[in-house]
Coordinates of C-alpha atoms and ligand atoms in Angstrom, one line a residue:
M284 CA -114.3 2.4 74.8
K285 CA -112.3 2.4 77.8
V286 CA -109.4 5.3 78.3
Y287 CA -105.7 4.5 79.8
K288 CA -103.0 6.3 80.6
F289 CA -99.8 5.8 81.4
G290 CA -97.3 8.1 83.0
G291 CA -93.5 8.7 81.8
A292 CA -92.4 6.7 85.2
S293 CA -94.2 3.5 83.5
V294 CA -92.9 4.0 80.3
R295 CA -89.6 4.9 81.5
N296 CA -87.6 2.1 80.1
A297 CA -88.4 -1.1 78.0
D298 CA -89.8 -3.5 80.6
G299 CA -92.6 -0.5 81.1
V300 CA -92.9 -0.5 77.5
R301 CA -94.1 -4.3 77.8
N302 CA -95.7 -4.2 80.5
L303 CA -97.8 -1.6 79.2
Q304 CA -98.2 -4.2 76.4
K305 CA -99.4 -6.5 78.5
I306 CA -102.0 -4.3 80.4
I307 CA -104.0 -4.3 77.2
G308 CA -103.7 -7.6 76.9
G309 CA -106.5 -8.7 74.3
E310 CA -108.9 -4.9 75.2
R311 CA -109.6 -3.4 72.2
D312 CA -112.1 -0.8 71.7
L313 CA -109.7 1.0 74.0
F314 CA -107.6 4.6 74.0
I315 CA -104.7 4.9 75.5
I316 CA -102.8 8.2 76.5
V317 CA -99.0 8.3 77.2
S318 CA -96.4 11.1 78.8
A319 CA -93.0 11.5 77.9
M320 CA -90.8 8.6 78.9
G321 CA -89.1 8.7 82.2
K322 CA -87.6 12.3 83.3
T323 CA -87.7 13.4 79.3
T324 CA -90.1 16.7 80.2
N325 CA -87.9 17.8 82.3
A326 CA -85.1 17.0 79.8
L327 CA -87.0 19.3 77.4
E328 CA -87.4 21.7 79.6
R329 CA -83.6 22.3 79.8
V330 CA -83.1 22.1 75.9
F331 CA -85.3 25.0 76.0
E332 CA -83.0 26.8 78.9
G333 CA -80.3 26.5 76.6
L334 CA -82.1 27.9 73.6
R335 CA -82.9 30.8 75.9
Q336 CA -79.7 31.8 77.5
G337 CA -78.5 31.4 73.9
D338 CA -76.8 28.5 74.6
R339 CA -77.0 26.0 71.3
A340 CA -74.5 23.7 72.5
A341 CA -75.8 22.7 75.5
A342 CA -79.2 22.5 74.1
A343 CA -77.9 20.2 71.2
E344 CA -76.1 18.1 73.4
R345 CA -79.1 16.9 75.9
I346 CA -81.2 16.1 72.3
A347 CA -78.5 14.0 71.7
E348 CA -78.7 13.0 75.3
L349 CA -82.8 11.9 74.6
R350 CA -82.6 10.6 71.4
E351 CA -79.4 8.4 72.7
Y352 CA -81.9 7.8 75.7
H353 CA -84.9 6.2 73.0
A354 CA -82.7 4.9 70.7
R355 CA -81.6 2.0 73.7
I356 CA -85.4 2.0 75.2
V357 CA -86.4 0.8 71.0
E358 CA -83.1 -1.7 70.9
D359 CA -84.3 -3.4 73.9
L360 CA -87.3 -3.5 72.7
W361 CA -86.6 -5.1 69.4
H362 CA -83.7 -6.7 70.8
G363 CA -81.0 -5.4 68.1
P364 CA -79.9 -2.4 66.4
T365 CA -83.3 -1.0 64.6
K366 CA -84.0 2.6 64.0
L367 CA -87.5 3.7 64.0
D368 CA -87.6 6.4 60.9
R369 CA -90.6 8.0 62.5
V370 CA -88.3 8.7 65.3
E371 CA -85.5 9.3 63.9
A372 CA -87.2 12.6 61.9
L373 CA -89.2 13.6 65.3
F374 CA -85.1 14.4 66.7
D375 CA -84.3 15.3 64.1
E376 CA -87.3 18.1 64.2
L377 CA -86.1 19.2 67.2
T378 CA -82.5 19.3 66.9
R379 CA -83.4 21.8 63.7
I380 CA -85.6 24.3 66.0
A381 CA -83.4 23.8 68.2
A382 CA -80.5 25.3 66.5
E383 CA -82.5 27.5 63.5
T384 CA -84.8 29.4 66.3
D385 CA -84.5 32.9 66.1
Y386 CA -85.5 33.0 70.0
D387 CA -87.4 36.1 71.3
P388 CA -88.6 36.6 75.1
R389 CA -91.6 37.3 74.2
D390 CA -92.5 34.2 72.3
A391 CA -91.0 32.1 75.1
E392 CA -93.5 30.1 76.2
L393 CA -94.3 29.7 72.5
W394 CA -91.5 28.1 71.9
Y395 CA -91.3 26.1 75.2
D396 CA -94.7 24.3 73.8
A397 CA -92.8 23.9 70.5
I398 CA -89.6 21.8 72.3
V399 CA -91.2 20.4 75.6
A400 CA -94.2 18.8 73.0
Y401 CA -91.7 16.7 71.5
G402 CA -91.4 14.1 74.6
E403 CA -95.1 12.9 74.0
L404 CA -94.5 12.6 70.0
V405 CA -91.8 10.1 70.5
S406 CA -93.1 8.4 73.1
T407 CA -96.5 7.2 71.7
S408 CA -94.2 7.2 68.1
I409 CA -91.8 4.0 70.1
I410 CA -95.4 2.6 71.6
S411 CA -97.7 2.6 68.7
E412 CA -94.9 0.7 66.5
Y413 CA -94.1 -1.6 69.2
L414 CA -97.6 -2.4 69.8
A415 CA -97.9 -3.2 66.4
F416 CA -94.2 -5.3 66.1
A417 CA -96.1 -7.2 69.2
G418 CA -99.4 -8.3 68.3
T419 CA -101.9 -5.0 69.1
P420 CA -102.5 -3.6 66.1
N421 CA -103.3 0.2 66.9
R422 CA -104.2 3.7 65.1
W423 CA -101.0 6.9 66.4
I424 CA -103.6 9.5 67.2
D425 CA -102.2 13.1 66.8
M426 CA -103.5 15.0 69.6
R427 CA -102.4 18.3 67.7
R428 CA -105.0 18.0 65.2
C429 CA -107.8 16.3 67.7
F430 CA -107.8 18.9 71.0
L431 CA -108.0 22.5 69.7
T432 CA -107.0 24.1 73.2
E433 CA -107.2 28.3 73.5
Q434 CA -104.9 30.6 72.5
R435 CA -102.4 30.2 74.7
H436 CA -99.0 28.5 75.3
K437 CA -97.9 26.2 78.5
D438 CA -100.9 25.8 80.3
A439 CA -103.9 25.6 77.7
G440 CA -107.4 24.1 78.5
V441 CA -109.3 22.5 75.5
D442 CA -112.2 23.4 73.9
I443 CA -113.7 20.4 74.5
E444 CA -117.0 20.7 72.3
A445 CA -114.6 22.6 69.4
S446 CA -112.0 19.2 70.3
A447 CA -114.9 16.5 69.9
P448 CA -115.1 16.4 65.8
R449 CA -112.0 16.1 65.5
L450 CA -110.9 13.9 67.6
K451 CA -114.0 11.9 67.1
A452 CA -113.0 11.9 63.0
A453 CA -110.0 10.8 63.3
L454 CA -111.5 7.7 65.1
A455 CA -113.5 6.9 62.1
D456 CA -113.6 3.7 60.3
A457 CA -111.3 1.7 62.9
G458 CA -114.3 0.8 65.2
G459 CA -113.1 -1.6 67.8
S460 CA -109.3 -0.5 67.7
V461 CA -106.4 0.2 70.5
F462 CA -106.1 4.0 69.6
V463 CA -102.5 5.8 71.5
G464 CA -102.1 9.4 71.4
Q465 CA -100.4 12.1 73.3
G466 CA -101.1 12.9 76.5
F467 CA -100.3 16.4 77.0
I468 CA -100.6 18.4 73.9
G469 CA -103.3 19.8 72.0
G470 CA -102.8 22.4 68.7
A471 CA -103.8 26.7 69.2
P472 CA -106.8 28.0 66.8
D473 CA -103.1 29.7 64.8
G474 CA -101.8 25.6 64.2
T475 CA -99.1 26.5 66.7
T476 CA -98.5 23.4 69.2
A477 CA -100.2 23.8 73.1
T478 CA -99.5 22.2 76.2
L479 CA -101.8 21.8 78.5
G480 CA -99.5 22.0 81.9
R481 CA -97.1 20.0 83.7
E482 CA -98.5 16.7 84.5
G483 CA -101.3 17.5 81.9
S484 CA -101.7 14.1 80.8
D485 CA -104.1 13.3 83.0
Y486 CA -106.5 16.0 81.8
S487 CA -106.0 14.9 78.2
A488 CA -107.5 11.3 79.0
A489 CA -109.9 13.1 80.8
V490 CA -111.2 14.9 77.9
V491 CA -110.5 12.1 75.4
A492 CA -113.2 9.8 77.9
H493 CA -115.6 12.9 78.3
I494 CA -115.1 13.1 73.7
L495 CA -116.4 9.6 73.2
D496 CA -118.4 8.6 76.2
A497 CA -116.0 6.4 78.0
E498 CA -117.1 3.8 80.3
S499 CA -114.3 4.4 82.2
M500 CA -110.8 6.0 82.5
S501 CA -107.9 4.3 84.1
V502 CA -104.7 5.8 85.3
W503 CA -101.7 3.1 85.3
K504 CA -99.2 4.1 88.2
D505 CA -96.4 3.1 90.5
V506 CA -98.5 3.3 92.9
D507 CA -101.2 0.8 94.4
G508 CA -103.8 3.6 94.2
V509 CA -104.4 7.1 96.3
M510 CA -103.1 7.1 99.4
N511 CA -104.0 9.5 102.1
A512 CA -100.5 10.8 102.4
D513 CA -97.5 10.7 100.5
P514 CA -95.6 7.5 101.8
K515 CA -91.9 9.3 101.4
T516 CA -92.9 12.4 103.6
F517 CA -95.7 10.5 105.5
P518 CA -94.5 6.8 106.2
D519 CA -97.6 6.0 107.9
A520 CA -100.1 6.6 104.7
V521 CA -102.5 4.1 104.4
Q522 CA -104.4 3.2 100.7
I523 CA -107.7 5.2 99.9
P524 CA -110.4 2.9 98.2
E525 CA -112.8 5.2 96.9
L526 CA -113.3 8.9 96.2
N527 CA -115.8 10.4 95.0
Y528 CA -115.0 14.0 92.9
L529 CA -115.5 17.1 95.2
D530 CA -113.1 15.2 97.6
T531 CA -110.8 13.9 95.1
I532 CA -110.6 17.8 93.3
E533 CA -109.8 19.5 97.0
L534 CA -107.2 16.7 97.3
A535 CA -105.2 17.4 93.5
Y536 CA -106.3 21.0 94.9
S537 CA -104.2 21.0 97.7
G538 CA -101.1 19.5 96.1
A539 CA -101.7 15.8 96.6
Q540 CA -100.4 13.8 93.7
I541 CA -102.5 11.7 92.5
I542 CA -103.8 13.7 89.6
H543 CA -104.3 16.8 87.7
P544 CA -106.4 18.9 89.1
K545 CA -108.1 19.7 85.7
T546 CA -108.9 15.9 85.2
I547 CA -112.5 15.7 87.7
K548 CA -114.5 18.2 85.6
P549 CA -114.4 16.1 82.3
L550 CA -115.4 13.5 84.1
Q551 CA -117.6 14.1 86.7
N552 CA -119.9 16.1 83.2
K553 CA -120.2 12.5 82.2
N554 CA -120.3 10.8 85.8
I555 CA -117.3 8.1 84.3
P556 CA -115.4 6.4 87.2
L557 CA -111.7 6.9 87.3
Y558 CA -109.8 4.1 88.6
V559 CA -106.1 4.6 89.8
R560 CA -104.3 1.0 89.4
P561 CA -100.9 -0.4 90.2
F562 CA -98.7 -0.3 86.7
G563 CA -96.8 -3.5 88.1
D564 CA -100.4 -5.5 89.1
K565 CA -103.2 -5.7 87.5
R566 CA -104.8 -7.8 90.0
K567 CA -104.8 -5.1 92.4
P568 CA -108.4 -2.8 92.9
G569 CA -106.3 0.1 93.1
T570 CA -108.6 3.4 94.1
V571 CA -112.0 4.4 91.9
I572 CA -113.2 7.7 91.8
R573 CA -116.7 8.6 90.9
G574 CA -120.0 10.9 91.8
V575 CA -120.4 8.9 95.0
S576 CA -118.3 7.0 97.3
A577 CA -118.2 5.5 101.3
P578 CA -116.8 8.2 103.4
V579 CA -112.9 8.9 103.7
E580 CA -112.3 7.0 106.8
V581 CA -108.5 8.2 107.5
P582 CA -107.4 11.9 107.8
I583 CA -105.8 12.8 104.7
L584 CA -102.4 14.7 104.8
I585 CA -101.1 17.1 101.5
L586 CA -97.4 19.0 101.3
K587 CA -97.8 21.1 98.6
K588 CA -93.9 22.7 98.3
G589 CA -92.9 25.6 95.8
Q590 CA -94.6 28.3 97.3
V591 CA -95.0 32.1 97.5
L592 CA -96.7 34.0 100.7
L593 CA -97.8 37.2 99.0
T594 CA -98.6 39.8 101.8
I595 CA -100.7 42.7 100.0
R596 CA -101.9 46.3 101.3
S597 CA -102.9 48.9 99.6
R598 CA -100.9 52.5 100.5
D599 CA -103.2 54.6 100.8
F600 CA -105.2 51.8 104.1
S601 CA -107.8 50.7 101.8
F602 CA -109.4 47.9 103.2
V603 CA -108.2 45.1 100.5
L604 CA -110.7 43.2 100.8
E605 CA -113.9 45.6 100.2
E606 CA -112.4 47.7 97.6
K607 CA -109.5 46.3 96.2
L608 CA -110.0 42.2 95.4
G609 CA -111.1 42.5 92.0
T610 CA -107.8 44.3 90.7
I611 CA -105.6 42.3 92.7
F612 CA -106.9 38.7 91.4
S613 CA -107.2 40.2 87.8
L614 CA -103.7 41.2 87.8
L615 CA -103.1 37.6 88.7
E616 CA -104.6 36.3 86.8
R617 CA -103.2 37.5 83.7
Y618 CA -99.9 36.4 85.0
R619 CA -101.2 33.1 85.9
I620 CA -101.1 33.1 89.5
K621 CA -102.3 30.5 90.9
T622 CA -103.2 31.3 94.7
N623 CA -103.6 27.8 96.7
L624 CA -104.8 30.1 100.2
V625 CA -106.7 33.3 101.2
H626 CA -106.1 34.9 104.2
N627 CA -106.9 38.5 105.1
S628 CA -107.0 41.9 107.8
A629 CA -108.1 45.1 107.6
V630 CA -106.0 46.5 105.6
N631 CA -103.9 43.2 104.2
L632 CA -104.4 40.0 102.6
S633 CA -102.4 37.7 102.1
L634 CA -102.1 34.9 99.3
C635 CA -100.1 31.8 99.0
V636 CA -99.4 30.9 95.4
D637 CA -97.7 28.6 93.5
D638 CA -94.2 29.8 92.8
T639 CA -94.6 30.3 88.9
W640 CA -92.1 32.2 86.0
H641 CA -93.8 35.1 86.1
I642 CA -94.1 35.6 89.6
D643 CA -91.8 38.6 89.5
K644 CA -93.8 40.3 86.8
A645 CA -97.0 40.1 89.1
V646 CA -95.5 41.4 92.2
A647 CA -94.0 43.9 90.1
A648 CA -97.5 45.0 88.8
L649 CA -99.1 44.5 91.8
R650 CA -96.8 47.4 93.2
E651 CA -97.6 49.6 90.2
A652 CA -101.0 49.2 90.7
G653 CA -100.4 51.4 94.4
F654 CA -100.0 48.2 96.9
D655 CA -97.2 47.4 98.5
V656 CA -96.1 43.6 98.3
M657 CA -94.2 41.9 100.4
K658 CA -93.2 38.3 98.9
A659 CA -91.9 35.3 101.0
V660 CA -90.5 32.5 99.3
D661 CA -89.1 28.6 99.9
M662 CA -92.8 28.2 101.7
E663 CA -94.8 25.4 101.9
L664 CA -98.3 24.5 102.4
L665 CA -99.6 21.7 104.8
T666 CA -103.0 20.3 104.4
I667 CA -105.0 18.3 107.0
R668 CA -108.2 17.4 105.6
G669 CA -110.3 15.5 108.4
Y670 CA -108.0 16.0 111.1
T671 CA -107.1 14.5 114.7
E672 CA -106.5 16.4 117.7
P673 CA -103.3 13.9 118.1
L674 CA -101.6 14.8 114.0
F675 CA -102.8 18.9 115.1
L676 CA -100.3 18.4 118.0
K677 CA -98.1 17.0 115.8
Y678 CA -98.4 18.5 112.8
A679 CA -99.7 22.0 113.4
Q680 CA -98.6 23.9 116.0
I681 CA -97.6 27.2 115.6
G682 CA -93.7 27.8 115.4
P683 CA -91.3 30.1 113.9
K684 CA -91.8 28.7 110.8
V685 CA -95.6 29.1 110.7
F686 CA -97.1 32.2 108.8
I687 CA -100.2 31.4 108.6
R688 CA -103.0 28.9 110.3
Q689 CA -106.2 28.5 109.3
T690 CA -108.5 25.8 110.4
T691 CA -111.7 24.6 110.2
Q692 CA -113.8 22.0 111.9
S693 CA -112.6 19.3 109.2
T694 CA -109.0 21.0 108.3
V695 CA -106.4 22.8 108.7
R696 CA -104.0 24.3 106.8
L697 CA -100.9 25.6 107.4
V698 CA -98.5 28.2 105.7
R699 CA -95.2 28.1 106.6
K700 CA -90.8 28.4 105.4
R701 CA -89.8 25.0 104.2
Ligands
LIG823 N1 -95.1 14.6 80.5 C1 -95.9 15.9 80.9 C2 -94.8 16.2 82.2 O1 -93.8 15.5 82.6 C3 -97.4 15.8 80.8 C4 -97.8 14.2 81.6 O2 -96.4 13.6 82.0 O3 -98.8 14.2 82.2 O4 -95.2 17.2 82.9
LIG824 MG1 -94.0 13.5 82.7

């Protein structure tokens, strides 16, 4: 069994879907995980916003736009007016949720998941039907029934052990087939739909690969492979031919948009190689990620945006590090705040964290627990691994916008104002 993952950009239009079929070619014994088409998840987040703000008309309008966008793709794929019953039914369901839900802010995450999951349900329905139509028989898999997640929403982890028998049962008596499953979604123990965190389809594919003992996993992307920097920010970026799991986790955690950070562990545990390959050209080698790799020859630059810097001090002047660390981090964990860099002095603890929904609640809780907290917004975190003198001089100079600089022998990290 092989696992292929196709991201939203790869299937944003009918050409993309046709290309997906070309990539599959005659391949069988294949599990494909697909994201929502194009920017559908962002649009669904706006549907949710409509619900949250009590603006049902806005929510309905966003849904109508999405229905239209997918209808165009279907018509293009089937060369003429065509409606897929399953897709229509999904949009009807979504419309009903948006119209009938009595929104309660305490259930924000629950409703968020109920709504955004439709992106993947719709994309996989279209792709599964199109593959069958174009001569690739396949089985559509409902990942809400196969992935049992923890009882939480919006960023749930998959219980791999409990999911394994469910997924295997869903595949039973279809040996040698092509399977089509949704990325990003699973089912919570209470039966509701759970999502696995934005960009979580990579993680879905890795969990499938783990459970099915896949020989490899490939992520098909709109780039040639993993680059040492984002070419939009750093024009000299070059491709890295191979990476090991450990470096990849570090890179993903620092904010490199290669792969979702949770993806590597399920693969590493079973020593499954991960290929990052260009969607546009199957012949190009891409990047391979596995246990051992040749050393990376070039420095790697990663810019993580959307950061907040929290500076925390205990009001009674006790040493933050020795006495209070546990309290602080368990509060942050409660609000699901992800810490990307830690810096401390005797009484101050500075944390560079992702700017997320609950950040202000976390700050309030820290204040209530006896800390003074300063919050600086619009920050970004620059990481340079394997830096050279010229790169250091060029990017890592202290200036008015730089709040923190941490250097080790091979890595420099900067928290700075955008
Ligand atoms: N569609 C989801 C998102 O855009 C999951 C994914 O693309 O991996 O975040
Ligand atoms: Mg996506």
